[in-house]
PDB file of C-alpha atoms in Angstrom:
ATOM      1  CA  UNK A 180       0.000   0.000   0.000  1.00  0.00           C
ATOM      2  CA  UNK A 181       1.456   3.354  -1.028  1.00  0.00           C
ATOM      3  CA  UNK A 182       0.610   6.294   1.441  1.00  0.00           C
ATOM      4  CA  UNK A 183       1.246   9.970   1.869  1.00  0.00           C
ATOM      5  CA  UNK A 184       3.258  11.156   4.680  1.00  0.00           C
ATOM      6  CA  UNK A 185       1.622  12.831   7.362  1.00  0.00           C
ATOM      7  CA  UNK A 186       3.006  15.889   8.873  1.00  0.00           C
ATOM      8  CA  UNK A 187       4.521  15.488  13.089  1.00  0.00           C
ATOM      9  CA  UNK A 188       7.212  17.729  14.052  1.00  0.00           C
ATOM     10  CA  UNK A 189      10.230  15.184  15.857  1.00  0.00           C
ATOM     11  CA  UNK A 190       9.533  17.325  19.265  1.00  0.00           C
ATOM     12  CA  UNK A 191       6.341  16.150  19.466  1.00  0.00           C
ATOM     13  CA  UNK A 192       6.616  12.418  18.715  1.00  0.00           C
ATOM     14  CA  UNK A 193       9.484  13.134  21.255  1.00  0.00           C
ATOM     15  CA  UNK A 194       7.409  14.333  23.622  1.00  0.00           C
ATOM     16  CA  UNK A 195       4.553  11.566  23.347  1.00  0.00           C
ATOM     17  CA  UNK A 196       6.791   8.713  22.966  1.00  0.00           C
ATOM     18  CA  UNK A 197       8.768   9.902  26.401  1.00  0.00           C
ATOM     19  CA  UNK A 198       5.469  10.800  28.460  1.00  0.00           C
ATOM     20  CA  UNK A 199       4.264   7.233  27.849  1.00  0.00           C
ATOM     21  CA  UNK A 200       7.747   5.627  28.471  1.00  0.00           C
ATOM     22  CA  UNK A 201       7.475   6.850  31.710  1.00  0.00           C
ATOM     23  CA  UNK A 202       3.493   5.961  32.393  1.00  0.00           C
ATOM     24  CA  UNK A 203       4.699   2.848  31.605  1.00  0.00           C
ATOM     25  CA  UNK A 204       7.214   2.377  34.048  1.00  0.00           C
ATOM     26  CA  UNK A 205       5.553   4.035  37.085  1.00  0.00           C
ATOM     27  CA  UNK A 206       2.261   2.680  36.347  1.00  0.00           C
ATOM     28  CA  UNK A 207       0.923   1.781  39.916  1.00  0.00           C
ATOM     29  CA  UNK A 208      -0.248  -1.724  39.221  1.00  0.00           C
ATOM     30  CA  UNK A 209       2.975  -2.564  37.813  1.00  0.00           C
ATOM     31  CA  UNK A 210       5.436  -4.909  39.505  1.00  0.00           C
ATOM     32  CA  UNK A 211       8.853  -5.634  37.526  1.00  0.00           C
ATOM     33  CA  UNK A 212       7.386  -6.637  34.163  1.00  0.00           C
ATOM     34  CA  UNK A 213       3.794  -7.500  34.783  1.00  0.00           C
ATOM     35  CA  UNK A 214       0.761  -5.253  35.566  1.00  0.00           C
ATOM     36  CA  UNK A 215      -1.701  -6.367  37.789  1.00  0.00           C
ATOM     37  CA  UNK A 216      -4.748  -4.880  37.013  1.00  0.00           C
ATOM     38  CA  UNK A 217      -7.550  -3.955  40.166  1.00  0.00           C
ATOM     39  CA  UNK A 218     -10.576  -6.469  40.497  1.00  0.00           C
ATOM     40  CA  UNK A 219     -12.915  -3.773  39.555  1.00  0.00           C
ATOM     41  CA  UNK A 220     -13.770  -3.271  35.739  1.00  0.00           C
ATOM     42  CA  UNK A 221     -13.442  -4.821  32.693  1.00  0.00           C
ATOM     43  CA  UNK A 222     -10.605  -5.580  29.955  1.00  0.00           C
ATOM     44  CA  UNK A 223     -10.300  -5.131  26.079  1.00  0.00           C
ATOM     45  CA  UNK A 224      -7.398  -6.909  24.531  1.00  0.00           C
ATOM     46  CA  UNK A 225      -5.945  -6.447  21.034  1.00  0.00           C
ATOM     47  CA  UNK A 226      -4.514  -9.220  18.702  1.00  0.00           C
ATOM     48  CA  UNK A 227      -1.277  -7.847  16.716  1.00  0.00           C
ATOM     49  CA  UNK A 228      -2.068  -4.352  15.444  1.00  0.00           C
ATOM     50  CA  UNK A 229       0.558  -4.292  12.653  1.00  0.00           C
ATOM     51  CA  UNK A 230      -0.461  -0.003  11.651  1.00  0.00           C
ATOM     52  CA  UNK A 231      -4.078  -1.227  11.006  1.00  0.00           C
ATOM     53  CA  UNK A 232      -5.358   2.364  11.403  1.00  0.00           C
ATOM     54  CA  UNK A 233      -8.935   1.521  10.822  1.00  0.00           C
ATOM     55  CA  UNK A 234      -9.112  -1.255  12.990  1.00  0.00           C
ATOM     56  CA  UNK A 235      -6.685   0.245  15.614  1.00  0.00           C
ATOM     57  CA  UNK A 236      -9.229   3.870  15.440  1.00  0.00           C
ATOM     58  CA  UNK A 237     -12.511   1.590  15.851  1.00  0.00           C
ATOM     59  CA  UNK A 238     -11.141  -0.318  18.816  1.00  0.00           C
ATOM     60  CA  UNK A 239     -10.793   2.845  20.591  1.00  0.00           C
ATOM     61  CA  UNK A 240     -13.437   4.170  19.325  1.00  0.00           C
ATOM     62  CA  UNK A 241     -15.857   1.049  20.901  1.00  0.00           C
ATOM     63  CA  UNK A 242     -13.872   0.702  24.206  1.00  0.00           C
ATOM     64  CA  UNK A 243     -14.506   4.442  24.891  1.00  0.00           C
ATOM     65  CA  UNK A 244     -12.452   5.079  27.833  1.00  0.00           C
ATOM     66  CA  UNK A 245     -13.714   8.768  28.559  1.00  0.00           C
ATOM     67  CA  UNK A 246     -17.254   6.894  29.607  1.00  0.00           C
ATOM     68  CA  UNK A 247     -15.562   3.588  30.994  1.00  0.00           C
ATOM     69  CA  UNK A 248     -13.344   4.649  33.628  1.00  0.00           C
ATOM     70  CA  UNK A 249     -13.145   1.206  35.049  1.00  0.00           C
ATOM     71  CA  UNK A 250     -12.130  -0.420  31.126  1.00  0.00           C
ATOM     72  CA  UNK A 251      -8.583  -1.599  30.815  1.00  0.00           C
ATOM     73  CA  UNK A 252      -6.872  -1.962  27.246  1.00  0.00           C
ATOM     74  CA  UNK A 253      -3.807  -3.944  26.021  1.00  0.00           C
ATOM     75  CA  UNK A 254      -2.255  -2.897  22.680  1.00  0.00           C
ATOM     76  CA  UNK A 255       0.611  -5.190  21.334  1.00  0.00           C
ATOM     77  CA  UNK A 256       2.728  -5.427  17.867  1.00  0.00           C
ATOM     78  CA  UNK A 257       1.637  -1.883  16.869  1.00  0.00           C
ATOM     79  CA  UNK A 258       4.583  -1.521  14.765  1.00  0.00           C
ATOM     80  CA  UNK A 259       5.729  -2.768  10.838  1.00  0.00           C
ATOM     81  CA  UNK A 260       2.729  -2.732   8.740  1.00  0.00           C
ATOM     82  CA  UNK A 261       1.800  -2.183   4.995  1.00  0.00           C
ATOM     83  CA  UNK A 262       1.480   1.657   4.719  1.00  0.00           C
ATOM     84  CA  UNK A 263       5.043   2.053   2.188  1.00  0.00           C
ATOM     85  CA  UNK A 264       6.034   4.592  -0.309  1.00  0.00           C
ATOM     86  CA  UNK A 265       7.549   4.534  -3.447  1.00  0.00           C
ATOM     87  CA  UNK A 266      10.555   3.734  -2.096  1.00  0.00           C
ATOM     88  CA  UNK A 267      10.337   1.452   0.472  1.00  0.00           C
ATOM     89  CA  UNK A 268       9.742   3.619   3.327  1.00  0.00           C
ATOM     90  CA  UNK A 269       7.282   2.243   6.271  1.00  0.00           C
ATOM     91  CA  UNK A 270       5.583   4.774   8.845  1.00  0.00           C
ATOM     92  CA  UNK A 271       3.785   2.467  11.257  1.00  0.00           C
ATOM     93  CA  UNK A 272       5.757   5.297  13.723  1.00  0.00           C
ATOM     94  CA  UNK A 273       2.773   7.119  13.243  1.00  0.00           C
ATOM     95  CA  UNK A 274       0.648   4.314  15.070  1.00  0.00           C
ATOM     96  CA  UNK A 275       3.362   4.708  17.707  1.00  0.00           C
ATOM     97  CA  UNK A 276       2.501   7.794  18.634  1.00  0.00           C
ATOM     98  CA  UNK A 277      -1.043   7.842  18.653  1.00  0.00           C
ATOM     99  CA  UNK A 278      -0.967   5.072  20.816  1.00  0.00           C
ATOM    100  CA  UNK A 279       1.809   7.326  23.167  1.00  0.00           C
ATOM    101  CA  UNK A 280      -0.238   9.752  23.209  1.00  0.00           C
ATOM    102  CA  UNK A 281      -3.704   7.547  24.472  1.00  0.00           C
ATOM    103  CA  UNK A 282      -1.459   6.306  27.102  1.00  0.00           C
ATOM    104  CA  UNK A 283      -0.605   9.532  28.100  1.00  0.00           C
ATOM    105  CA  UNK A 284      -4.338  10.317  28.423  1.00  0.00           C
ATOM    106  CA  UNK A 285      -5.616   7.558  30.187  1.00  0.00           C
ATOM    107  CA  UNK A 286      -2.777   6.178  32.174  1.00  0.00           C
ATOM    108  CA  UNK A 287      -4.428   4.235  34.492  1.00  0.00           C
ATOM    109  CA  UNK A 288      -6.620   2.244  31.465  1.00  0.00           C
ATOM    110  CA  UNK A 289      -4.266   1.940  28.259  1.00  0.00           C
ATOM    111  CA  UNK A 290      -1.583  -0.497  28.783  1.00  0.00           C
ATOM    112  CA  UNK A 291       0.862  -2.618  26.427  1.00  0.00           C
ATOM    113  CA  UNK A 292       2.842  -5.775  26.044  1.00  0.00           C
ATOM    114  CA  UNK A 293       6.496  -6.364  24.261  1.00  0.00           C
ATOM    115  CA  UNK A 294       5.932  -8.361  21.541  1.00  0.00           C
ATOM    116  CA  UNK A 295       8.540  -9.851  18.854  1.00  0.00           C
ATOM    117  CA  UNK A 296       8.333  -7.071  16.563  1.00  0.00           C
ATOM    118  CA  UNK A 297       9.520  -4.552  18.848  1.00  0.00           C
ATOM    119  CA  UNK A 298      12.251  -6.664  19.986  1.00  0.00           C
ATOM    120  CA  UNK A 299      13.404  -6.923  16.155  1.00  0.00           C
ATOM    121  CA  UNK A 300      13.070  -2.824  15.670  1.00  0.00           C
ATOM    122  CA  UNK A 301      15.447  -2.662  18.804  1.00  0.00           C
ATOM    123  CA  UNK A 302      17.640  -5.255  17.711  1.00  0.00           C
ATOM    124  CA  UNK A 303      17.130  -3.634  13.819  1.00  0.00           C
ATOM    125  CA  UNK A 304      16.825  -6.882  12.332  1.00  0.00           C
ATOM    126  CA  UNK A 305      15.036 -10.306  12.282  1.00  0.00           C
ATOM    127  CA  UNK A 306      11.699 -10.068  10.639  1.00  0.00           C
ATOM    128  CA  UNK A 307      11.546 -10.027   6.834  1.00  0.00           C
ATOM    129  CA  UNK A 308       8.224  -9.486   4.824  1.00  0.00           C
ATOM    130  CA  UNK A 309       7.895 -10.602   0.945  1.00  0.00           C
ATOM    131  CA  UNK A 310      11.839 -10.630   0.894  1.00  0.00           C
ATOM    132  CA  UNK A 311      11.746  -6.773   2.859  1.00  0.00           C
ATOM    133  CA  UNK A 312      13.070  -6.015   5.939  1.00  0.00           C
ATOM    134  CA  UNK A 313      10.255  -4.571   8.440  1.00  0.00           C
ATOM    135  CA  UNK A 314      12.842  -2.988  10.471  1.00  0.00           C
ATOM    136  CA  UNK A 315      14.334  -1.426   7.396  1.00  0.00           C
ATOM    137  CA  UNK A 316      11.539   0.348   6.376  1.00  0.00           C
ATOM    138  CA  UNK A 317      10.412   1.294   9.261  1.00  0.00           C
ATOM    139  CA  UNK A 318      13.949   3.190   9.717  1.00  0.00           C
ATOM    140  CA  UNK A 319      13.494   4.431   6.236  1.00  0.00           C
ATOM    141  CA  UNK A 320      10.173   6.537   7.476  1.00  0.00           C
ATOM    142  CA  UNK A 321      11.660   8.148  10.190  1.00  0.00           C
ATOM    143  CA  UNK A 322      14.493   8.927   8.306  1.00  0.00           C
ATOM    144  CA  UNK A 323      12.172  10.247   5.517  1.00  0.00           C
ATOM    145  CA  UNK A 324      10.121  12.109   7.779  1.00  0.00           C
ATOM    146  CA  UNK A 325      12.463  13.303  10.479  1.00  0.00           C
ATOM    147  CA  UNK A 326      15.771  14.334   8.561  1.00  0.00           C
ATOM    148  CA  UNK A 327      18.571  15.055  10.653  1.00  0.00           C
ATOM    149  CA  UNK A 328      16.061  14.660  14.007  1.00  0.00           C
ATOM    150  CA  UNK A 329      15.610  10.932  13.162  1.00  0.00           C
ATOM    151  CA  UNK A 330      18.373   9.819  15.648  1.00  0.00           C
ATOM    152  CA  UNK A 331      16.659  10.846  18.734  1.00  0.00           C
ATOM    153  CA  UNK A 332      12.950  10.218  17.149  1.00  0.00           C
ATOM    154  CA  UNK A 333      15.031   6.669  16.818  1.00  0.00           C
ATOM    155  CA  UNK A 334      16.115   6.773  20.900  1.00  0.00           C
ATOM    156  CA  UNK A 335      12.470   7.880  21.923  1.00  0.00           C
ATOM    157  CA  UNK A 336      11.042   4.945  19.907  1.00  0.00           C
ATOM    158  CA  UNK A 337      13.444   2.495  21.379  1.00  0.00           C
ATOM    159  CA  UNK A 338      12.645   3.536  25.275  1.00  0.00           C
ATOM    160  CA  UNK A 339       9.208   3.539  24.520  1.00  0.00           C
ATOM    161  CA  UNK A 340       9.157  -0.274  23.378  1.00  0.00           C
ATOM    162  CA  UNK A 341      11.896  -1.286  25.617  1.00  0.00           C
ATOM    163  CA  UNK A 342       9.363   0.220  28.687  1.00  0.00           C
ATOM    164  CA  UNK A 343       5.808  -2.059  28.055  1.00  0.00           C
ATOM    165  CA  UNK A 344       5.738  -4.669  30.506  1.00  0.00           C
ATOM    166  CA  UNK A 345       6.030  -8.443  29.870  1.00  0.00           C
ATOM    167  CA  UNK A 346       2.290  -9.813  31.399  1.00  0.00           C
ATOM    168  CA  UNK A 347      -0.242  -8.348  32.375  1.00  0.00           C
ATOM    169  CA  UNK A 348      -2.849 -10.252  34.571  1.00  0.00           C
ATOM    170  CA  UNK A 349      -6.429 -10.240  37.000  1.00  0.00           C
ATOM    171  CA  UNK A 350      -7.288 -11.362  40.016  1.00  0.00           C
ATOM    172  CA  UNK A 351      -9.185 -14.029  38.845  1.00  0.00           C
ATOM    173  CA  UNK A 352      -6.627 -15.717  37.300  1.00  0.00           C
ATOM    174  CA  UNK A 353      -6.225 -14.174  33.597  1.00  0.00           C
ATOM    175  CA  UNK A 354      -2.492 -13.958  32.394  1.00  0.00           C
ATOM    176  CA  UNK A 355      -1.679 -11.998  28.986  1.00  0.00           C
ATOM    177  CA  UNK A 356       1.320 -12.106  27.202  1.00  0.00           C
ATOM    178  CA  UNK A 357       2.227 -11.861  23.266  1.00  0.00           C
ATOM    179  CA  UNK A 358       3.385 -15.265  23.326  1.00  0.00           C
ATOM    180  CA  UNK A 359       4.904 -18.099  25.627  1.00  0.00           C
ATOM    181  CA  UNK A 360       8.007 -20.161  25.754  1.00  0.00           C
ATOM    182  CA  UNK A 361       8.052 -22.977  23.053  1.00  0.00           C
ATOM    183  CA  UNK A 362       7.745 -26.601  24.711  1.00  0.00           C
ATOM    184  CA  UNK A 363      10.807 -27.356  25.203  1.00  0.00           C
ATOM    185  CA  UNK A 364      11.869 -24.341  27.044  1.00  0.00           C
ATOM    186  CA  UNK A 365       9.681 -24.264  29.253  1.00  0.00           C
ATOM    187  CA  UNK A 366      10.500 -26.566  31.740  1.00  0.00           C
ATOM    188  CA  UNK A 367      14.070 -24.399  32.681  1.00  0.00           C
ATOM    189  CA  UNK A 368      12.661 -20.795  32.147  1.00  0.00           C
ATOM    190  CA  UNK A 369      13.369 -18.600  34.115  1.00  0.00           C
ATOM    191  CA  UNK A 370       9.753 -17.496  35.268  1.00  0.00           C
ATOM    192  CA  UNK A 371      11.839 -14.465  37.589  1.00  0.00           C
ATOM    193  CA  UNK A 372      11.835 -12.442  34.590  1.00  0.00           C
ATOM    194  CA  UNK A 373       8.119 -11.491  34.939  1.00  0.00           C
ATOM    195  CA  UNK A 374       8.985  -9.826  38.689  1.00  0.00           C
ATOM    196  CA  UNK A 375      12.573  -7.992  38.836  1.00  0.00           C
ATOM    197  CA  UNK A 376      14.314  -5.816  36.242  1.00  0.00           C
ATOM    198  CA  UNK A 377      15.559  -7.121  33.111  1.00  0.00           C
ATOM    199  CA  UNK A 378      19.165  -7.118  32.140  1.00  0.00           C
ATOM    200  CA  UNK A 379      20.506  -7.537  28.831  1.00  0.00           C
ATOM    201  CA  UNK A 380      21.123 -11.108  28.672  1.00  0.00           C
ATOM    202  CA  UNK A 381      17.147 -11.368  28.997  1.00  0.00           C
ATOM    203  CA  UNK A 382      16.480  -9.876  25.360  1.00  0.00           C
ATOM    204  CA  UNK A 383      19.760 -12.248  23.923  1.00  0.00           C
ATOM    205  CA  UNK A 384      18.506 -13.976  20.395  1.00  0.00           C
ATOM    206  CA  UNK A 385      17.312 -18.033  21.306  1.00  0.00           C
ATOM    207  CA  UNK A 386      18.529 -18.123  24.869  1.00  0.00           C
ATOM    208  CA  UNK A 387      17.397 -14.594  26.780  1.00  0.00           C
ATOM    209  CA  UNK A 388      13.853 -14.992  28.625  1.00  0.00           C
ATOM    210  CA  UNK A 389      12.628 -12.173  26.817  1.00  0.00           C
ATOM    211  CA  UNK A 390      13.107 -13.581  23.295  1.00  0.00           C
ATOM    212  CA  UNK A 391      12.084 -17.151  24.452  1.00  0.00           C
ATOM    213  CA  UNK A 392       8.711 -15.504  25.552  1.00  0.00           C
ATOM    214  CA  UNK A 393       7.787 -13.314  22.891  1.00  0.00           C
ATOM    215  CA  UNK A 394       9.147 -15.147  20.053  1.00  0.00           C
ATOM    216  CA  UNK A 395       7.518 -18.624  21.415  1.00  0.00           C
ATOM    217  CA  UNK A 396       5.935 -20.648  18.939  1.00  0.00           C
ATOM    218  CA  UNK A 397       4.716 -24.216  18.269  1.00  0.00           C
ATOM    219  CA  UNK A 398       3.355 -24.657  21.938  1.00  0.00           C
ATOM    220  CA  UNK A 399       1.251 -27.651  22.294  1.00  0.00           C
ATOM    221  CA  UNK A 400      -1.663 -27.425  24.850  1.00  0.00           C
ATOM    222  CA  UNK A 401       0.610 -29.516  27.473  1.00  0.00           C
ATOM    223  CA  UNK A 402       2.904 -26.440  27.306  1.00  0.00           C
ATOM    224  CA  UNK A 403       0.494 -24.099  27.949  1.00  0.00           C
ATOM    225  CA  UNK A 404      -0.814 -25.934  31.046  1.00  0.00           C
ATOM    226  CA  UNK A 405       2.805 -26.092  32.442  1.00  0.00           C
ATOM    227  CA  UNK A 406       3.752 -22.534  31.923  1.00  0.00           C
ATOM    228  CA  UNK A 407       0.138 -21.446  33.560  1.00  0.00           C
ATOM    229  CA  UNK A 408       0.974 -23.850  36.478  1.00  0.00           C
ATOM    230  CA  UNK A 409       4.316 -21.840  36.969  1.00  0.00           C
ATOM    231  CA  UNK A 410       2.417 -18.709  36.586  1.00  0.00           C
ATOM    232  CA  UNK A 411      -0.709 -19.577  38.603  1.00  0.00           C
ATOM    233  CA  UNK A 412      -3.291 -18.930  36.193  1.00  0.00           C
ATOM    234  CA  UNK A 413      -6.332 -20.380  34.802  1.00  0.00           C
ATOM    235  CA  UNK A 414      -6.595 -18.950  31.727  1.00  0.00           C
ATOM    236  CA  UNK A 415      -3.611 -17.717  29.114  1.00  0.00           C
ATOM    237  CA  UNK A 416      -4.514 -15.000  26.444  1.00  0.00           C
ATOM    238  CA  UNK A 417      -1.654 -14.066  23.890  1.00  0.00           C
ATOM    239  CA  UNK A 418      -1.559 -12.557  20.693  1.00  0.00           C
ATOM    240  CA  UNK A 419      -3.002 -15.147  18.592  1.00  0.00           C
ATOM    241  CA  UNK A 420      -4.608 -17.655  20.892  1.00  0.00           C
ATOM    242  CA  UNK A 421      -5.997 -18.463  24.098  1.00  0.00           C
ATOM    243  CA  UNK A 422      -6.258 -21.884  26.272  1.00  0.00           C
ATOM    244  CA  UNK A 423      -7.633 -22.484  29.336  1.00  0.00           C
ATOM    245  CA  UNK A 424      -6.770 -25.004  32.013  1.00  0.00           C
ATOM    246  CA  UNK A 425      -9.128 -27.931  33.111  1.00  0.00           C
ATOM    247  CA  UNK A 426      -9.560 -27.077  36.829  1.00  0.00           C
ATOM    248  CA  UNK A 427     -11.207 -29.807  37.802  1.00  0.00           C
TER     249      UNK A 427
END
């Protein structure tokens, strides 16, 4: 999809991006990487987002957090979608922003979740599209759009994603997460990373316990049950899927 740029000055994407680093991070409910959200109210989670303005606009639109002051939402993979120019430029940024700036509005009701394409943007590589690198175009926009301001749009961008929290879960035993550990991994992860601070080894390609989280794939339904039964959960919601235990 070709697209016409859309005019931000860097100061104010800046701005946005920063505010909502920091709502992130000193978010009340939060507790190392996982938010734990109060018993009263109700949430609305998003599958990947991917720049899908429409469907991104309509969500808000429906969840209308002015009138619900008790409704939660969880935005993940917001970034790398299908809005390129002529010359291979990507400005899913744009989603970025508006979604810095919600949080920055309703602090207390819009929340996110690292997922695998914002580890690749930090990292700058690992995802490729129809033989295109995501993380390449998405440089490309800012770069288009930011000129000689792009390197600390770039910095803003990366504290912003490196900020959302790993989990987010209810008191009635709900866990959310873009993914879970693979099968095999489970069994020696190190669940710790959901309640302290993260060093770098945790976002380390194959072995860190960030990747192995939000990179997880080809989980069978035995997985699932172990990793909830390390969490203590009932019920597992990621980006794609969800599975419940048999409680009985």
């Amino acid at each position: 999809m070709l697209v016409q740029t859309m005019s931000h000055s860097a100061e104010a994407v800046i701005e946005a991006l920063g505010c909502a680093a920091e709502e992130n991070q000193r978010e009340h409910h939060r507790a190392g990487q996982t938010v734990h959200l109060p018993a009263e109210g109700d949430i609305w989670i998003s599958g990947d987002i991917h720049d899908h303005r429409r469907n991104f606009d309509r969500f808000i639109l429906y969840a209308d957090l002015p009138n619900n002051p008790q409704r939660h939402i969880v935005l993940h993979e917001l970034i790398h979608g299908d809005h390129y120019d002529a010359e291979g430029a990507e400005d899913s940024w744009h989603m970025l922003y508006k979604a810095a700036e919600l949080k920055c509005q309703y602090p207390d009701q819009v929340h996110f979740l690292m997922a695998n394409h914002d580890l690749a943007q930090i990292h700058g590589e690992g995802i490729m599209k129809a033989g295109v690198s995501v993380c390449d175009g998405f440089n490309k926009g800012i770069k288009r759009d930011f000129g000689d301001a792009r390197y600390k749009v770039q910095v803003a961008v990366t504290e912003f994603l490196l900020s959302s929290p790993l989990a987010i879960r209810t008191g009635n035993g709900i866990f959310i997460s873009h993914s879970v550990p693979p099968d095999d991994v489970i069994a020696n992860y190190d669940f710790s990373v959901f309640d302290r601070e993260l060093t770098a080894q945790d976002y380390a390609r194959k072995t860190g316990s960030v990747y192995q989280l939000i990179w997880g794939r080809r989980t069978t339904p035995a997985g699932v049950d172990a990793f909830l039964e390390q969490v203590g959960a009932k019920l597992l919601i990621t980006g794609t899927s969800r599975r419940m235990r048999d409680s009985r």
